mmCIF file of C-alpha atoms and ligand atoms in Angstrom:
data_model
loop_
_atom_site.group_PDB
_atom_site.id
_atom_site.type_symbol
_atom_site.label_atom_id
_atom_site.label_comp_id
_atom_site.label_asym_id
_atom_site.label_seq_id
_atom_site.Cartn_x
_atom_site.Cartn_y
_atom_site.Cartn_z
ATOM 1 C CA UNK A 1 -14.440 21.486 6.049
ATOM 2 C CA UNK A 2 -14.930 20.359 9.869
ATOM 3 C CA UNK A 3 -12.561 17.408 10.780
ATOM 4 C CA UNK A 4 -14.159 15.806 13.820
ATOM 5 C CA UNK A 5 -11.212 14.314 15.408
ATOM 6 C CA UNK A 6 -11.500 10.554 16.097
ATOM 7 C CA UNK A 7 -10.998 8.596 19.241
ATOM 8 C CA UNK A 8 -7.983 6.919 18.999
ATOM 9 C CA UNK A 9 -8.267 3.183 19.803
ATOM 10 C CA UNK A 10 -6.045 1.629 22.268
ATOM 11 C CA UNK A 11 -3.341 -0.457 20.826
ATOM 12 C CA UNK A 12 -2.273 -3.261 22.964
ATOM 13 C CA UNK A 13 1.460 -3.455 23.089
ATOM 14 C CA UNK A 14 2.266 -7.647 21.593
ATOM 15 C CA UNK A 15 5.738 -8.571 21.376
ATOM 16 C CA UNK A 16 5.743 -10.185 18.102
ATOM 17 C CA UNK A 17 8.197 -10.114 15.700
ATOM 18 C CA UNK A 18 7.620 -8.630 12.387
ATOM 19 C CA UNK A 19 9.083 -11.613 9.953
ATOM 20 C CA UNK A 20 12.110 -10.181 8.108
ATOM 21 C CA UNK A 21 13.074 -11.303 4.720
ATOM 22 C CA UNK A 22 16.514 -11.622 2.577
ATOM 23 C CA UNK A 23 14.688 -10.857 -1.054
ATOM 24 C CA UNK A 24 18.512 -11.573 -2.735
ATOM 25 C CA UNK A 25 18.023 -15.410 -0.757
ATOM 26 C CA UNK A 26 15.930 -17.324 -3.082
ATOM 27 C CA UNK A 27 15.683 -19.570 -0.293
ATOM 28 C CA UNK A 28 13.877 -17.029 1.147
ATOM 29 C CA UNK A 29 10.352 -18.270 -0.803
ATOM 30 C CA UNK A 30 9.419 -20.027 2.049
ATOM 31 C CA UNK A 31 9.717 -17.625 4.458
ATOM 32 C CA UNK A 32 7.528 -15.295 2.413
ATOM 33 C CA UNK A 33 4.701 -18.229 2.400
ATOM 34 C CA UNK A 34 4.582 -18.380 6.091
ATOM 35 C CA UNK A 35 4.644 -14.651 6.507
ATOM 36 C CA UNK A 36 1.827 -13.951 4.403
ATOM 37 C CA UNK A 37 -0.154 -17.323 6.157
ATOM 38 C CA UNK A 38 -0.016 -15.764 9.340
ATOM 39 C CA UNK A 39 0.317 -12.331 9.525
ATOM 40 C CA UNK A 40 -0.022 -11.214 6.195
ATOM 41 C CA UNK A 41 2.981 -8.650 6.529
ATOM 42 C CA UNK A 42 6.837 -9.098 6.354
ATOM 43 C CA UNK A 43 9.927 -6.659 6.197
ATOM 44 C CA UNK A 44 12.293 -6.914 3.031
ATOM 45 C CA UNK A 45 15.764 -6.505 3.605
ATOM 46 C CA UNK A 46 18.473 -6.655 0.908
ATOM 47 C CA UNK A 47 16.337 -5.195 -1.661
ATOM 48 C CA UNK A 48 18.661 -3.619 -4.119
ATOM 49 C CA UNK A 49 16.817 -0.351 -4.253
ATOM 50 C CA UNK A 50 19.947 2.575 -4.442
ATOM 51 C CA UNK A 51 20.164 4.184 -1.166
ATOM 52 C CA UNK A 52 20.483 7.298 -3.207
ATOM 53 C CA UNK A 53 17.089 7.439 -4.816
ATOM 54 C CA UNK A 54 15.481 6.597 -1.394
ATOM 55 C CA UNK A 55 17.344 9.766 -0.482
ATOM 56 C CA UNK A 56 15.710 11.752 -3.501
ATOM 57 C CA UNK A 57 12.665 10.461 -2.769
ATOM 58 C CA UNK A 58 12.526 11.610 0.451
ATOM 59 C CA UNK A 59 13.879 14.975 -0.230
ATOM 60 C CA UNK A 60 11.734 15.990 -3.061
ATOM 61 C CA UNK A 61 8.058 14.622 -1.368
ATOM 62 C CA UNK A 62 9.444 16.813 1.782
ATOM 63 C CA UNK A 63 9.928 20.126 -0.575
ATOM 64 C CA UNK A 64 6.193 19.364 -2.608
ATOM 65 C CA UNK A 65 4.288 18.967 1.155
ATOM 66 C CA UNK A 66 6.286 21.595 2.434
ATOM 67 C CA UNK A 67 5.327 24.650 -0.810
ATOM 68 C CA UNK A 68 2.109 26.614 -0.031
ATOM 69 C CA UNK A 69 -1.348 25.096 -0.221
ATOM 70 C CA UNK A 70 -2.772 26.729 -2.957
ATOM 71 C CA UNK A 71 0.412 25.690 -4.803
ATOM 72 C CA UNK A 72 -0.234 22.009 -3.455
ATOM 73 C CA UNK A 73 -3.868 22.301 -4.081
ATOM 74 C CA UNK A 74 -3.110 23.201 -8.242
ATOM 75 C CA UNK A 75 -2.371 19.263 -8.533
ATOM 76 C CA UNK A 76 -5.755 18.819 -6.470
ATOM 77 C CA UNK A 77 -8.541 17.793 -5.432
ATOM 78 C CA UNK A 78 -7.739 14.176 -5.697
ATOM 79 C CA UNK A 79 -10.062 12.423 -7.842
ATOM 80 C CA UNK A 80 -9.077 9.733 -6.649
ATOM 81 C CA UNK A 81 -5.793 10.799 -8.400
ATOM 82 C CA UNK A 82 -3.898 13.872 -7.705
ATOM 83 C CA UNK A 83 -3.010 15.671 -4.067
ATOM 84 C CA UNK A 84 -5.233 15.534 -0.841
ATOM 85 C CA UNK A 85 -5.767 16.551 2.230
ATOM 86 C CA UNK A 86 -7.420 14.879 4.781
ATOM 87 C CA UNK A 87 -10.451 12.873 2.785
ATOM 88 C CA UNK A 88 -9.157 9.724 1.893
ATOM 89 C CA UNK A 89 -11.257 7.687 -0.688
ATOM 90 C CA UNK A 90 -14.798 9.600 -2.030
ATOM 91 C CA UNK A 91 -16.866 8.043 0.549
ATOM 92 C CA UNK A 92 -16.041 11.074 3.526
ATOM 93 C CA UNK A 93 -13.297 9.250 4.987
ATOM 94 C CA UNK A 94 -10.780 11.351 6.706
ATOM 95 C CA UNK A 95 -7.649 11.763 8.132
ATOM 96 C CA UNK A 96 -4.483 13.302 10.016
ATOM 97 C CA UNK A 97 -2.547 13.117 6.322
ATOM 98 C CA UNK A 98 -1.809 14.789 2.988
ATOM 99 C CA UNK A 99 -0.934 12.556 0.021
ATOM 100 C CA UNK A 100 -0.306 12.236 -3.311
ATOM 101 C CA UNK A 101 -1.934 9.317 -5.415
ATOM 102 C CA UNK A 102 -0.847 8.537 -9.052
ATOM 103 C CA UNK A 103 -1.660 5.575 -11.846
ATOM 104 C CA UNK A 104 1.631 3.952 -11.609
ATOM 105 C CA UNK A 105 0.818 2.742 -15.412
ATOM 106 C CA UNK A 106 0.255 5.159 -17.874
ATOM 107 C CA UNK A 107 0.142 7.460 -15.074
ATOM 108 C CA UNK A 108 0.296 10.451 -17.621
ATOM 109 C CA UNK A 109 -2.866 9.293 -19.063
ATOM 110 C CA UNK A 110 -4.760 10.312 -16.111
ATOM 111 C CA UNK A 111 -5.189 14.635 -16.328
ATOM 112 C CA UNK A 112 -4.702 14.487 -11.704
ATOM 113 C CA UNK A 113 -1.764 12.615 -12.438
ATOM 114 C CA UNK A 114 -0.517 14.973 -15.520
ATOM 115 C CA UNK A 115 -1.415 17.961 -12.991
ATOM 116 C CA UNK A 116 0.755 16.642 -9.866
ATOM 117 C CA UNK A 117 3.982 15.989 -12.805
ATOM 118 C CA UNK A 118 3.682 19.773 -13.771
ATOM 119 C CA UNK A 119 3.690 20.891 -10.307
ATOM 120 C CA UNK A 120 6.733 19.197 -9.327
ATOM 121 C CA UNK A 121 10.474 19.593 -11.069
ATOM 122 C CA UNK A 122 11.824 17.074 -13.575
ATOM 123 C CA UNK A 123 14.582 15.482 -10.292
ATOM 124 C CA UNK A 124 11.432 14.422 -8.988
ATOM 125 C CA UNK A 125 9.341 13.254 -11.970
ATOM 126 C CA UNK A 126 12.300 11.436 -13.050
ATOM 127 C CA UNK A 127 12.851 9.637 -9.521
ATOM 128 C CA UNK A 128 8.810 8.865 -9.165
ATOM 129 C CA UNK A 129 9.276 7.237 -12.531
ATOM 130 C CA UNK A 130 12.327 5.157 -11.832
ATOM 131 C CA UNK A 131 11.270 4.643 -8.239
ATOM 132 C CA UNK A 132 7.628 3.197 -9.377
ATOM 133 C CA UNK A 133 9.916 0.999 -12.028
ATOM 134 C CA UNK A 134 12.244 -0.685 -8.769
ATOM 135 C CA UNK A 135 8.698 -1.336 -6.764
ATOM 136 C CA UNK A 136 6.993 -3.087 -10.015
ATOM 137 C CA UNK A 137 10.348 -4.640 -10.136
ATOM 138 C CA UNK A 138 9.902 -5.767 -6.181
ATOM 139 C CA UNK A 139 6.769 -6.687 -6.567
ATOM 140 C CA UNK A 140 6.880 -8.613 -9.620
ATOM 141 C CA UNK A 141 9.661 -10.787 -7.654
ATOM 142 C CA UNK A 142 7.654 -11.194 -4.259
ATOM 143 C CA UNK A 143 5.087 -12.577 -6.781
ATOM 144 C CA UNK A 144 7.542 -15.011 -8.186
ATOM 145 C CA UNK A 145 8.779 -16.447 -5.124
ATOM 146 C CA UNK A 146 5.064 -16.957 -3.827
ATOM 147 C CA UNK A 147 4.368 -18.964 -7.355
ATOM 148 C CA UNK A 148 7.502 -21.119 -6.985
ATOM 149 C CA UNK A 149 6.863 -22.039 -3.336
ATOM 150 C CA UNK A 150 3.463 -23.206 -3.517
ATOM 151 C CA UNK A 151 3.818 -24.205 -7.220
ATOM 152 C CA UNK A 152 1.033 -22.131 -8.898
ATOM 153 C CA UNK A 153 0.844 -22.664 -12.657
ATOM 154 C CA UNK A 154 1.219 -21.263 -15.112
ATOM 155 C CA UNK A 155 4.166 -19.782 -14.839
ATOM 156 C CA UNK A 156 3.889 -16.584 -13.876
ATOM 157 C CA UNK A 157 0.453 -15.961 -12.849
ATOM 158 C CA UNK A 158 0.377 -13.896 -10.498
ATOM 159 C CA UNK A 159 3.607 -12.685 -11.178
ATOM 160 C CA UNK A 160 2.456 -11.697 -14.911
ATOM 161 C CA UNK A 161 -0.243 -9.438 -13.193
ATOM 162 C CA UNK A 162 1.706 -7.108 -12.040
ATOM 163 C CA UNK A 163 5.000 -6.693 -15.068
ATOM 164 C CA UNK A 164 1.867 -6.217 -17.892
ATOM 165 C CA UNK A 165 1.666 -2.479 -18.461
ATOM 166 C CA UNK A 166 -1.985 -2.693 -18.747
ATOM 167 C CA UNK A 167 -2.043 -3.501 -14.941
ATOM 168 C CA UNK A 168 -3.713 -1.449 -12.559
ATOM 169 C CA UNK A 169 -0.941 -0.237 -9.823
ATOM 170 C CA UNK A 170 -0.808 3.170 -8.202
ATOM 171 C CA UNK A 171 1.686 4.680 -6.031
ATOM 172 C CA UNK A 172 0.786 7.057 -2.993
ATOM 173 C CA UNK A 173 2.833 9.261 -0.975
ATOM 174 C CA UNK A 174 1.433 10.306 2.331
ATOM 175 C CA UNK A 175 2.712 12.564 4.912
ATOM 176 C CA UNK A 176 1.413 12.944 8.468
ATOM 177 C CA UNK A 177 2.886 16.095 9.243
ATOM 178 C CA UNK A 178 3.914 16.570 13.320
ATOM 179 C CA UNK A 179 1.970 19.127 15.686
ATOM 180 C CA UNK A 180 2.597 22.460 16.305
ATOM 181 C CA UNK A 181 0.663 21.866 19.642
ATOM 182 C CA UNK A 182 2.842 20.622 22.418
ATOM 183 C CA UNK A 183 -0.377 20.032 24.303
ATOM 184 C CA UNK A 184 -1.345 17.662 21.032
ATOM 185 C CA UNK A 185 -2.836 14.377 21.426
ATOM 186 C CA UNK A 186 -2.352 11.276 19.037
ATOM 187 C CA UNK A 187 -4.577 11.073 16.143
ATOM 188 C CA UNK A 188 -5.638 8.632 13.422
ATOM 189 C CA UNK A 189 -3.843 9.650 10.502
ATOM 190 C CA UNK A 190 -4.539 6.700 8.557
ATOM 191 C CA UNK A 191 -7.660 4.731 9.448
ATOM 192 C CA UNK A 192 -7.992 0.733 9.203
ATOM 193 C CA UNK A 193 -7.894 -1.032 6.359
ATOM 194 C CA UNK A 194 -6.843 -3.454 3.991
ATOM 195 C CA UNK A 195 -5.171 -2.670 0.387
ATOM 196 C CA UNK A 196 -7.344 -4.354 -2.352
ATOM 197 C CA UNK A 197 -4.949 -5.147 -4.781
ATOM 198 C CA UNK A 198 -2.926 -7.996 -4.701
ATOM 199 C CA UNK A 199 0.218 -6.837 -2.473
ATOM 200 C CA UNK A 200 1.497 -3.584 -1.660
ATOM 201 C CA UNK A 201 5.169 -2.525 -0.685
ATOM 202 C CA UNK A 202 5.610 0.589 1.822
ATOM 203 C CA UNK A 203 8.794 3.179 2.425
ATOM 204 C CA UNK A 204 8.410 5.248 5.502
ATOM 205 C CA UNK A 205 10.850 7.200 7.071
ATOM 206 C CA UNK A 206 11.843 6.811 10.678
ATOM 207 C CA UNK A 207 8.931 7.893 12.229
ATOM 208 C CA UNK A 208 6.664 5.237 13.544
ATOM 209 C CA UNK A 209 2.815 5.486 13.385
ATOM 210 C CA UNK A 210 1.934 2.104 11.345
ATOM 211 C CA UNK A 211 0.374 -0.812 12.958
ATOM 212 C CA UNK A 212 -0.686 -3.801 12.181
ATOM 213 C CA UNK A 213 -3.647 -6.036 13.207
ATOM 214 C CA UNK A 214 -3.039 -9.578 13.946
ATOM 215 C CA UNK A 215 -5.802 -12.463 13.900
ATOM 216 C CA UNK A 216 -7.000 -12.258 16.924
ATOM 217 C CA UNK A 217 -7.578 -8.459 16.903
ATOM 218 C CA UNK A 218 -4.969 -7.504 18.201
ATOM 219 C CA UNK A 219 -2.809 -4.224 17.032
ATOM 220 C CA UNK A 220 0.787 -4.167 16.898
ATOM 221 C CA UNK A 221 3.094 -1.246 16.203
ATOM 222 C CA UNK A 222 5.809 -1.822 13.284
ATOM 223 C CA UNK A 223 8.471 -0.410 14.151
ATOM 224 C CA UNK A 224 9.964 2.004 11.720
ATOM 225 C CA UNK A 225 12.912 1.063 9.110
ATOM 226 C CA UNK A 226 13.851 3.713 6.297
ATOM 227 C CA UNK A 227 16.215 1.131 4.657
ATOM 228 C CA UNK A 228 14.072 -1.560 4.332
ATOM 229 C CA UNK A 229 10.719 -2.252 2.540
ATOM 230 C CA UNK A 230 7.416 -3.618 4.170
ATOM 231 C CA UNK A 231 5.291 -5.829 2.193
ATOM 232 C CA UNK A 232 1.094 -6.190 2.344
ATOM 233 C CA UNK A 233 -0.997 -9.124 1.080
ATOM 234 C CA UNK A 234 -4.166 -7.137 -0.223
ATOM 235 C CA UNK A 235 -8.061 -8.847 -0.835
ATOM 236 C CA UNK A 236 -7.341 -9.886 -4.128
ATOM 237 C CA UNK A 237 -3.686 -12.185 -2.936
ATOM 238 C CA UNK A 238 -6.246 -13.610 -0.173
ATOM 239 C CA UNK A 239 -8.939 -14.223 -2.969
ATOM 240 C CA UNK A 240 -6.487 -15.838 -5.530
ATOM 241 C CA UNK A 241 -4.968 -18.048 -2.308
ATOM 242 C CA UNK A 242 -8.863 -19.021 -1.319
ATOM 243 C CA UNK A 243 -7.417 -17.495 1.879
ATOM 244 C CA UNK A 244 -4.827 -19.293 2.864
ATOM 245 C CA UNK A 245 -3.083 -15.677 2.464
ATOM 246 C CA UNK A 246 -4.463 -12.880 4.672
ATOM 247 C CA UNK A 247 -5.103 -9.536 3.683
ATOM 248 C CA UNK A 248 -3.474 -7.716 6.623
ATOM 249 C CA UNK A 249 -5.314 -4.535 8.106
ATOM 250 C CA UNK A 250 -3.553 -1.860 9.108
ATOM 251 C CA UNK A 251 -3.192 1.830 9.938
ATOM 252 C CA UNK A 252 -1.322 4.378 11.235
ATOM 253 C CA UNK A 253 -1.699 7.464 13.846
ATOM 254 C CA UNK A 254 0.033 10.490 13.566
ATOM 255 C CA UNK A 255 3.107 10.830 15.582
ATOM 256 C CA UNK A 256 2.924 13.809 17.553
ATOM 257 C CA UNK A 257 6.532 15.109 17.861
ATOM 258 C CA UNK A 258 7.644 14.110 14.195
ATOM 259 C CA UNK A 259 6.400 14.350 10.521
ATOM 260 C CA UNK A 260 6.137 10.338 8.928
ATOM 261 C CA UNK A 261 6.239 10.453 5.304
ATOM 262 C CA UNK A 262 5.223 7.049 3.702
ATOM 263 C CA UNK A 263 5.543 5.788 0.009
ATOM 264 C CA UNK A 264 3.117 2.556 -0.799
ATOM 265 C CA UNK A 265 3.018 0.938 -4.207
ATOM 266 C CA UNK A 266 -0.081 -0.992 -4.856
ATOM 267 C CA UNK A 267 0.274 -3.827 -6.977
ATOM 268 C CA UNK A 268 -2.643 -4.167 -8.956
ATOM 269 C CA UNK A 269 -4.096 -6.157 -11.814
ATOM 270 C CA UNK A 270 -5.405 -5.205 -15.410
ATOM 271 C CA UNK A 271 -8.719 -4.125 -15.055
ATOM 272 C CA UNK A 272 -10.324 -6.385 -16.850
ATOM 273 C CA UNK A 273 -8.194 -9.806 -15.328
ATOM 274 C CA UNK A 274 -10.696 -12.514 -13.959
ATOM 275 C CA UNK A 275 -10.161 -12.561 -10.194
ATOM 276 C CA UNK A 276 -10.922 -16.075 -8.164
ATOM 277 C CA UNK A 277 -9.402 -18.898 -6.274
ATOM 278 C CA UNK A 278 -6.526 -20.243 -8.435
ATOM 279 C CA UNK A 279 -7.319 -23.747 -9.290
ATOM 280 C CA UNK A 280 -3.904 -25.280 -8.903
ATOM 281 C CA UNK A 281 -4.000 -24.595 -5.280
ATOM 282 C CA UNK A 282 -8.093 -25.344 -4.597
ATOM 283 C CA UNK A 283 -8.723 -28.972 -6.930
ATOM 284 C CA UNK A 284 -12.300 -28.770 -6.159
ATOM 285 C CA UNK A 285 -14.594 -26.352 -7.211
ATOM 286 C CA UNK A 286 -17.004 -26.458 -3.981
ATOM 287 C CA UNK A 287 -14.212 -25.542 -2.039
ATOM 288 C CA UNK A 288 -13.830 -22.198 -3.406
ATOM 289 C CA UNK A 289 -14.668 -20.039 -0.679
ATOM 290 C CA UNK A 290 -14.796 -16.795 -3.613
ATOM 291 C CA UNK A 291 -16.497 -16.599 -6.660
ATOM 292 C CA UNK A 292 -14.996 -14.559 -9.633
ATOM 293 C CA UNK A 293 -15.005 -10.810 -10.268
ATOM 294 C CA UNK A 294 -13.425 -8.820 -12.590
ATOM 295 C CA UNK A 295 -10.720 -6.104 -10.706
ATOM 296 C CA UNK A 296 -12.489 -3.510 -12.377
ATOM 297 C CA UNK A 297 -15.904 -4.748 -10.670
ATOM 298 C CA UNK A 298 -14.031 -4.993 -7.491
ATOM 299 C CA UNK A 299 -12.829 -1.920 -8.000
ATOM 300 C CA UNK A 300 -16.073 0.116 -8.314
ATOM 301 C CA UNK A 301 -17.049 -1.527 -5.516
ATOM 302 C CA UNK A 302 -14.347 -0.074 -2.891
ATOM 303 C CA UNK A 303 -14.970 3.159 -4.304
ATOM 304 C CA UNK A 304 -18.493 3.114 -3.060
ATOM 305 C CA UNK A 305 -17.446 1.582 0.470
ATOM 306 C CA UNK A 306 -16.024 3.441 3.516
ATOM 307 C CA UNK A 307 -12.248 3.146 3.884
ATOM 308 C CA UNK A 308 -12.800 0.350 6.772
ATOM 309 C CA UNK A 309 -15.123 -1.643 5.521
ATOM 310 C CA UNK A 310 -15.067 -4.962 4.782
ATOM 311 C CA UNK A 311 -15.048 -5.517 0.949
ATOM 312 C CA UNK A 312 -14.142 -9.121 0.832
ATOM 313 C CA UNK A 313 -17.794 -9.692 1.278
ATOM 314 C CA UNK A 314 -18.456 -8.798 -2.338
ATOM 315 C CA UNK A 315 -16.631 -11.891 -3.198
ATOM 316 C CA UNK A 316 -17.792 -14.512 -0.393
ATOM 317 C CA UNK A 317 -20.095 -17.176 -2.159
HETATM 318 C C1 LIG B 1 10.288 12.239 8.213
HETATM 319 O O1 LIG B 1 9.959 13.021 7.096
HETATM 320 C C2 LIG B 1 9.378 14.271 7.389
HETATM 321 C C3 LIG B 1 8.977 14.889 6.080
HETATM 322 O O2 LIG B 1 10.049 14.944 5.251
HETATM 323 C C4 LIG B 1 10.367 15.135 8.171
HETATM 324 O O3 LIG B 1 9.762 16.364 8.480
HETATM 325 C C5 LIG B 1 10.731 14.390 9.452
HETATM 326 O O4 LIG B 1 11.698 15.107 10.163
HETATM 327 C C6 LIG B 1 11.262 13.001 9.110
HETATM 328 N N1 LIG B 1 11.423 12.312 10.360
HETATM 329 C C7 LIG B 1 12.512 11.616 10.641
HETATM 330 C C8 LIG B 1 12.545 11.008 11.999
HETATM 331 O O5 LIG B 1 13.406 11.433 9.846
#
């Protein structure tokens, strides 16, 4: 396959501040609220994730990208489950990155899935399991926060979405490896987008290479944090908010001197959950700016889209 490289586009250096959050401070709720108002991104800090299975993590995904391709390429091609390299999505997206993406629910009913688990050795299955369980956990509480600060009843509706094993999450390790090239130039590894599911939460090492995009269009570099967590609205947070939440874009170019290796958990709902304004944050009907779809409609929807388009459209009235 021919990978025309892509023109990098320029980033314009903005001093803000990426919001940092206490997730053990349940005062912290509020916090969370403005963060995902206005830049639709935040940093957790004291997460209670061991230090020691961030380590594991980190040490098995380096062995699986590191083994031979055509050992790599037995839990491949991604469909969209299973290892990749380069496309991202089915719609000839590519990238700077390998990856591997599995259901984080019943993620041994999908044969990609099943495929990656028999290529790599039980230490890892058995920290991809626990380490999927923590980020459901983190999720599930970001969630929780959100309800009590702006109220949202039931209990647990959003919140719910995620715990349910019948929801729809999946977990993706990426690695942008470094150039062998000293004459190299920077690269998209990852290009824009936003997550569709409700909120995701991303592990990088130190490497930098994310950015984010603010309102006005303007990209901003996150600097990199190995001990702490990084936290997404996706479309279907902004939908449920009638967006008063923004789905952040993002993406992230290859760093030239140093491999980045990324873990993102997408927090998704069942399949077959109702998505649409909430109505005990939007009284009035004609002020829903989304009608509902099902996630599975949704869904189907991205997988026929290219990686940056805008999908939100699908759901404007
Ligand atoms: C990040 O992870 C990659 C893959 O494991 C490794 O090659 C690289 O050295 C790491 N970079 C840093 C700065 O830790």
């Amino acid at each position: 396959m021919v990978v025309v490289s892509q023109p990098v586009p320029k980033c314009k250096r903005s001093s803000v501040l990426i919001p940092v959050v206490d997730l053990a401070d349940p005062t912290s709720k509020t916090q969370i609220v403005k963060a995902c108002e206005e830049l639709g991104f935040f940093k957790v800090v004291n997460h209670g994730v061991r230090p020691d299975l961030l380590t594991k993590m980190e040490e098995e995904a380096t062995k699986f990208f590191a083994l031979f391709q055509s050992l790599k390429d037995k839990a491949g091609p991604a469909d969209p489950f299973g290892y990749g390299s380069k496309r991202i999505g089915l719609k000839g997206d590519v990238g700077c990155v390998e990856h591997i993406l599995l259901n984080a629910n019943n993620h041994l009913s999908s044969t990609k899935s099943t495929a990656v688990f028999r290529q790599i050795p039980a230490i890892f299955r058995e920290a991809v399991e626990e380490y999927m369980e923590e980020m459901k956990g983190m999720s599930s509480k970001v969630l929780e926060m959100v309800e009590e600060a702006l109220g949202i009843e039931p209990k647990e509706k959003l919140s719910r979405l995620v715990k349910v094993k019948e929801s729809d999450s999946c977990f993706r390790m990426n690695y942008y490896k470094e150039k062998e090239e000293t004459q190299a130039k920077e690269e998209i590894g990852f290009g824009e987008h936003t997550d569709p599911q409700l909120i995701s939460v991303l592990r990088s090492n130190d490497t930098e290479g994310l950015q984010i995009c603010l309102k006005d269009g303007t990209w901003v570099p996150v600097p990199p944090d190995h001990s702490s967590f990084f936290v997404f609205v996706g479309d279907t947070l902004q939908v449920m908010t009638n967006g008063r939440f923004k789905s952040v874009k993002h993406r992230v170019l290859t760093n030239i001197k140093r491999s980045r290796l990324s873990m993102i958990y997408f927090a998704g709902p069942p399949l077959a959950e109702k998505i649409a304004p909430l109505a005990c944050l939007v009284p009035k009907q004609e002020d829903y700016l989304y009608k509902e779809l099902t996630w599975s409609q949704y869904k189907s929807y991205g997988y026929k889209t290219k990686l940056g388009d805008y999908r939100l459209g699908l759901f404007e009235k």
